[in-house]
Amino acid sequence: MQDNKEDEVRLQVFLAHGGVASRRASEKIISDGRVTVNGIVVTELGTKVSARDEVCVDGKKITAEDTKRYVLLNKPAGYVCSSNDEKDRSVAVDLLKEKYSERLYNVGRLDMFSQGLIIFTNDGDFAAKLSHPSSELEKEYVVESSQPLPRTLCEEFERGLRVDGIFYRCKSARELNARKVKIVLVEGKNREIRNVFAAKEVGIKKLTRVRIGNVEMNGLKTGEFRDLSEKEVTGLLKLCKK
């Protein structure tokens, strides 16, 4: 690591700018001992590096990417949101590899059985702002149940309820019909909707994310993807509280 500190950045920031993962995910990659700087394994998160240093993840050299990508995918069910999967399941980012040569990673997640909108990027700052819990960025879902919905479900979810010691509360919930509901989340805890429905003994037939902030489906078919417009990217950042 170089003595000239003018252009140094923290290692996790360098990895995020290189399209490896978000800053938070990059911190785990560093802590797991998967990163070397100039041939030396580095696990300290405060380590500073510059473009003159040789940074590798799992032996592969990482360089900062000049072109920033912001890609919207309508994820099909059956794909996991991960850079790779130890169980050899289908990975959502693989759907993008034919068009994009940059290393892209997902901003937030959709579980394997859910479908709908998810954003991929190689811009670490963008990902960090959208992913931070304080951003309060709205995500809208349409949920189809396998049986009629309890009449009080929407009201309880809006008011807030505790499941296995975890408090869940949506921003809004509105019944579309007896077996379909539209839910807006701003925090999005892990499997929040599924856990609430399971607690009410309601089976989910289909769970689809149809909006992220100002970005909507707008005819994007399952499995299709497109670049976000500059207006959409700017709008997403403006919607973030921090």
Short mmCIF file of C-alpha atoms in Angstrom, two decimals:
data_model
loop_
_atom_site.label_atom_id
_atom_site.label_comp_id
_atom_site.label_asym_id
_atom_site.label_seq_id
_atom_site.Cartn_x
_atom_site.Cartn_y
_atom_site.Cartn_z
CA MET A 1 0.00 0.00 0.00
CA GLN A 2 1.36 3.33 -1.14
CA ASP A 3 2.57 6.27 0.95
CA ASN A 4 0.91 8.90 -1.28
CA LYS A 5 -2.51 9.30 0.34
CA GLU A 6 -4.05 11.83 -2.04
CA ASP A 7 -6.08 9.30 -4.03
CA GLU A 8 -6.46 6.57 -1.43
CA VAL A 9 -9.85 5.15 -0.51
CA ARG A 10 -11.00 2.50 1.92
CA LEU A 11 -10.68 -1.01 0.58
CA GLN A 12 -14.43 -1.71 0.71
CA VAL A 13 -15.05 1.48 -1.30
CA PHE A 14 -12.47 0.39 -3.89
CA LEU A 15 -14.20 -2.98 -4.24
CA ALA A 16 -17.60 -1.34 -4.61
CA HIS A 17 -16.28 0.99 -7.31
CA GLY A 18 -14.78 -2.04 -9.03
CA GLY A 19 -18.19 -3.66 -9.28
CA VAL A 20 -17.41 -6.46 -6.83
CA ALA A 21 -20.33 -5.87 -4.45
CA SER A 22 -21.97 -3.16 -2.39
CA ARG A 23 -19.84 -1.62 0.36
CA ARG A 24 -21.56 -3.64 3.05
CA ALA A 25 -21.15 -6.91 1.14
CA SER A 26 -17.54 -5.97 0.34
CA GLU A 27 -16.82 -5.64 4.06
CA LYS A 28 -17.76 -9.30 4.55
CA ILE A 29 -15.63 -10.34 1.57
CA ILE A 30 -12.67 -8.57 3.21
CA SER A 31 -13.37 -10.03 6.66
CA ASP A 32 -13.57 -13.52 5.13
CA GLY A 33 -9.97 -13.18 3.94
CA ARG A 34 -10.78 -13.27 0.24
CA VAL A 35 -8.95 -10.03 -0.61
CA THR A 36 -5.25 -9.47 -1.23
CA VAL A 37 -3.47 -6.14 -1.66
CA ASN A 38 -0.12 -6.40 -3.40
CA GLY A 39 -0.13 -10.13 -2.70
CA ILE A 40 -0.90 -9.84 1.01
CA VAL A 41 -4.22 -11.00 2.50
CA VAL A 42 -5.98 -8.04 4.12
CA THR A 43 -8.87 -8.41 6.57
CA GLU A 44 -8.83 -4.97 8.20
CA LEU A 45 -11.75 -2.84 7.01
CA GLY A 46 -9.97 0.48 7.50
CA THR A 47 -7.22 -0.38 5.03
CA LYS A 48 -6.61 2.33 2.42
CA VAL A 49 -5.63 1.58 -1.19
CA SER A 50 -5.16 3.48 -4.44
CA ALA A 51 -5.20 2.69 -8.16
CA ARG A 52 -1.47 1.91 -7.91
CA ASP A 53 -2.12 -1.07 -5.63
CA GLU A 54 -2.91 -4.51 -6.99
CA VAL A 55 -6.17 -5.56 -5.38
CA CYS A 56 -7.48 -9.08 -5.96
CA VAL A 57 -10.61 -10.94 -4.85
CA ASP A 58 -10.28 -14.72 -4.92
CA GLY A 59 -7.15 -14.22 -7.00
CA LYS A 60 -8.85 -12.04 -9.65
CA LYS A 61 -7.53 -8.50 -10.11
CA ILE A 62 -10.04 -5.71 -9.52
CA THR A 63 -9.97 -2.34 -11.26
CA ALA A 64 -12.32 0.61 -10.94
CA GLU A 65 -14.86 0.63 -13.76
CA ASP A 66 -15.32 3.84 -15.74
CA THR A 67 -18.82 3.06 -17.03
CA LYS A 68 -21.53 3.09 -14.39
CA ARG A 69 -24.43 0.73 -15.06
CA TYR A 70 -27.94 0.88 -13.65
CA VAL A 71 -30.04 -2.04 -14.85
CA LEU A 72 -33.64 -2.96 -14.04
CA LEU A 73 -34.54 -6.66 -14.23
CA ASN A 74 -37.96 -8.22 -13.95
CA LYS A 75 -36.71 -11.27 -12.08
CA PRO A 76 -38.50 -14.56 -12.71
CA ALA A 77 -39.32 -16.82 -9.76
CA GLY A 78 -36.71 -19.53 -9.25
CA TYR A 79 -33.65 -17.26 -9.37
CA VAL A 80 -31.61 -16.24 -6.33
CA CYS A 81 -30.18 -12.75 -5.80
CA SER A 82 -26.52 -13.48 -5.20
CA SER A 83 -23.25 -13.18 -7.11
CA ASN A 84 -23.01 -16.97 -6.96
CA ASP A 85 -24.83 -19.79 -5.21
CA GLU A 86 -23.26 -22.63 -3.27
CA LYS A 87 -26.31 -24.81 -3.97
CA ASP A 88 -25.89 -24.32 -7.75
CA ARG A 89 -29.29 -22.66 -8.14
CA SER A 90 -30.02 -20.23 -10.98
CA VAL A 91 -28.60 -16.76 -10.25
CA ALA A 92 -30.49 -13.64 -11.37
CA VAL A 93 -27.39 -11.69 -12.44
CA ASP A 94 -26.60 -14.41 -15.01
CA LEU A 95 -29.59 -13.17 -17.03
CA LEU A 96 -27.65 -9.94 -17.67
CA LYS A 97 -24.25 -11.35 -18.60
CA GLU A 98 -24.93 -11.68 -22.32
CA LYS A 99 -25.27 -7.88 -22.64
CA TYR A 100 -23.11 -6.44 -19.85
CA SER A 101 -19.40 -7.14 -19.41
CA GLU A 102 -19.19 -5.19 -16.13
CA ARG A 103 -19.50 -6.96 -12.78
CA LEU A 104 -23.00 -6.08 -11.62
CA TYR A 105 -24.58 -6.82 -8.25
CA ASN A 106 -28.12 -6.54 -6.97
CA VAL A 107 -29.36 -3.63 -4.87
CA GLY A 108 -31.42 -5.31 -2.17
CA ARG A 109 -32.93 -8.74 -2.69
CA LEU A 110 -35.94 -10.72 -3.74
CA ASP A 111 -36.17 -14.24 -2.36
CA MET A 112 -35.92 -17.19 -4.74
CA PHE A 113 -39.68 -17.73 -4.99
CA SER A 114 -40.58 -14.06 -5.49
CA GLN A 115 -40.53 -12.24 -8.80
CA GLY A 116 -40.51 -8.69 -10.07
CA LEU A 117 -38.31 -5.63 -10.14
CA ILE A 118 -34.75 -5.58 -8.88
CA ILE A 119 -31.93 -3.17 -9.72
CA PHE A 120 -28.38 -4.18 -10.60
CA THR A 121 -25.43 -1.79 -10.65
CA ASN A 122 -21.66 -1.44 -10.37
CA ASP A 123 -21.97 1.94 -8.62
CA GLY A 124 -21.20 1.37 -4.95
CA ASP A 125 -22.32 4.81 -3.78
CA PHE A 126 -25.67 4.45 -5.56
CA ALA A 127 -26.20 0.98 -4.08
CA ALA A 128 -25.28 2.14 -0.57
CA LYS A 129 -27.76 5.05 -0.66
CA LEU A 130 -30.65 2.93 -1.93
CA SER A 131 -29.92 0.04 0.44
CA HIS A 132 -29.46 2.03 3.65
CA PRO A 133 -32.36 1.44 6.08
CA SER A 134 -32.73 5.21 6.58
CA SER A 135 -33.44 5.78 2.88
CA GLU A 136 -37.12 4.84 3.37
CA LEU A 137 -37.37 4.05 -0.33
CA GLU A 138 -40.80 2.60 -1.14
CA LYS A 139 -41.11 -0.89 -2.63
CA GLU A 140 -44.53 -1.96 -3.83
CA TYR A 141 -45.68 -5.58 -4.10
CA VAL A 142 -48.73 -7.38 -5.39
CA VAL A 143 -49.41 -10.56 -3.42
CA GLU A 144 -51.78 -13.29 -4.57
CA SER A 145 -52.86 -15.74 -1.87
CA SER A 146 -53.94 -19.35 -2.22
CA GLN A 147 -57.02 -18.74 -0.05
CA PRO A 148 -59.26 -15.79 0.88
CA LEU A 149 -57.42 -13.11 2.87
CA PRO A 150 -58.35 -12.51 6.53
CA ARG A 151 -60.49 -9.38 6.68
CA THR A 152 -58.18 -7.71 9.23
CA LEU A 153 -54.85 -8.52 7.56
CA CYS A 154 -54.30 -5.16 5.86
CA GLU A 155 -55.28 -3.17 8.94
CA GLU A 156 -53.03 -5.25 11.22
CA PHE A 157 -50.05 -5.01 8.85
CA GLU A 158 -50.42 -1.22 8.62
CA ARG A 159 -50.73 -0.90 12.39
CA GLY A 160 -47.82 -3.27 12.98
CA LEU A 161 -47.54 -6.76 14.40
CA ARG A 162 -44.86 -8.87 16.01
CA VAL A 163 -43.89 -12.27 14.59
CA ASP A 164 -41.33 -14.44 16.39
CA GLY A 165 -40.02 -11.39 18.23
CA ILE A 166 -39.66 -9.22 15.10
CA PHE A 167 -41.90 -6.18 14.56
CA TYR A 168 -43.30 -5.77 11.05
CA ARG A 169 -45.24 -2.78 9.74
CA CYS A 170 -45.96 -1.82 6.15
CA LYS A 171 -46.56 1.72 4.90
CA SER A 172 -49.82 0.70 3.27
CA ALA A 173 -51.84 -2.40 2.41
CA ARG A 174 -54.90 -2.44 0.16
CA GLU A 175 -57.06 -5.36 -0.88
CA LEU A 176 -57.53 -5.64 -4.65
CA ASN A 177 -59.88 -8.60 -4.32
CA ALA A 178 -60.51 -11.48 -1.91
CA ARG A 179 -57.17 -13.13 -2.76
CA LYS A 180 -55.00 -10.26 -3.89
CA VAL A 181 -53.43 -7.35 -2.00
CA LYS A 182 -51.09 -4.47 -2.81
CA ILE A 183 -48.47 -3.78 -0.12
CA VAL A 184 -45.95 -0.93 0.16
CA LEU A 185 -42.87 -1.37 2.35
CA VAL A 186 -40.23 1.19 3.23
CA GLU A 187 -37.96 -0.91 5.45
CA GLY A 188 -38.25 -4.35 3.92
CA LYS A 189 -36.97 -6.74 6.57
CA ASN A 190 -35.93 -10.19 5.39
CA ARG A 191 -38.96 -12.11 4.02
CA GLU A 192 -41.25 -9.61 5.75
CA ILE A 193 -44.39 -10.24 3.71
CA ARG A 194 -43.95 -14.01 3.73
CA ASN A 195 -43.42 -14.06 7.51
CA VAL A 196 -46.54 -11.95 8.15
CA PHE A 197 -48.67 -14.11 5.87
CA ALA A 198 -47.31 -17.31 7.44
CA ALA A 199 -48.15 -15.98 10.89
CA LYS A 200 -51.74 -15.52 9.69
CA GLU A 201 -51.68 -19.00 8.12
CA VAL A 202 -52.20 -17.59 4.63
CA GLY A 203 -50.38 -19.29 1.76
CA ILE A 204 -48.79 -17.10 -0.92
CA LYS A 205 -49.41 -18.15 -4.52
CA LYS A 206 -47.42 -15.34 -6.15
CA LEU A 207 -45.41 -12.41 -4.80
CA THR A 208 -44.39 -9.73 -7.31
CA ARG A 209 -42.48 -6.49 -6.73
CA VAL A 210 -44.02 -3.97 -9.13
CA ARG A 211 -42.35 -0.71 -8.08
CA ILE A 212 -39.12 0.58 -6.53
CA GLY A 213 -39.43 4.27 -5.64
CA ASN A 214 -40.17 6.07 -8.91
CA VAL A 215 -39.37 3.04 -11.08
CA GLU A 216 -42.31 0.92 -12.26
CA MET A 217 -42.80 -2.20 -14.38
CA ASN A 218 -44.15 -0.33 -17.43
CA GLY A 219 -44.53 -3.41 -19.64
CA LEU A 220 -41.20 -5.04 -18.76
CA LYS A 221 -41.92 -8.76 -19.13
CA THR A 222 -40.69 -11.50 -16.81
CA GLY A 223 -37.02 -12.19 -17.52
CA GLU A 224 -36.55 -8.93 -19.44
CA PHE A 225 -34.26 -6.09 -18.39
CA ARG A 226 -33.39 -2.55 -19.43
CA ASP A 227 -31.10 0.32 -18.47
CA LEU A 228 -32.56 2.83 -16.07
CA SER A 229 -32.86 6.29 -17.54
CA GLU A 230 -30.86 9.17 -16.10
CA LYS A 231 -34.13 10.62 -14.84
CA GLU A 232 -34.97 7.38 -13.02
CA VAL A 233 -31.51 7.17 -11.40
CA THR A 234 -31.68 10.81 -10.27
CA GLY A 235 -35.23 10.30 -9.04
CA LEU A 236 -34.27 7.28 -6.95
CA LEU A 237 -31.45 9.19 -5.27
CA LYS A 238 -33.74 12.15 -4.55
CA LEU A 239 -36.29 9.86 -2.92
CA CYS A 240 -33.72 8.53 -0.44
CA LYS A 241 -34.00 10.32 2.90
CA LYS A 242 -30.21 10.21 3.33
#
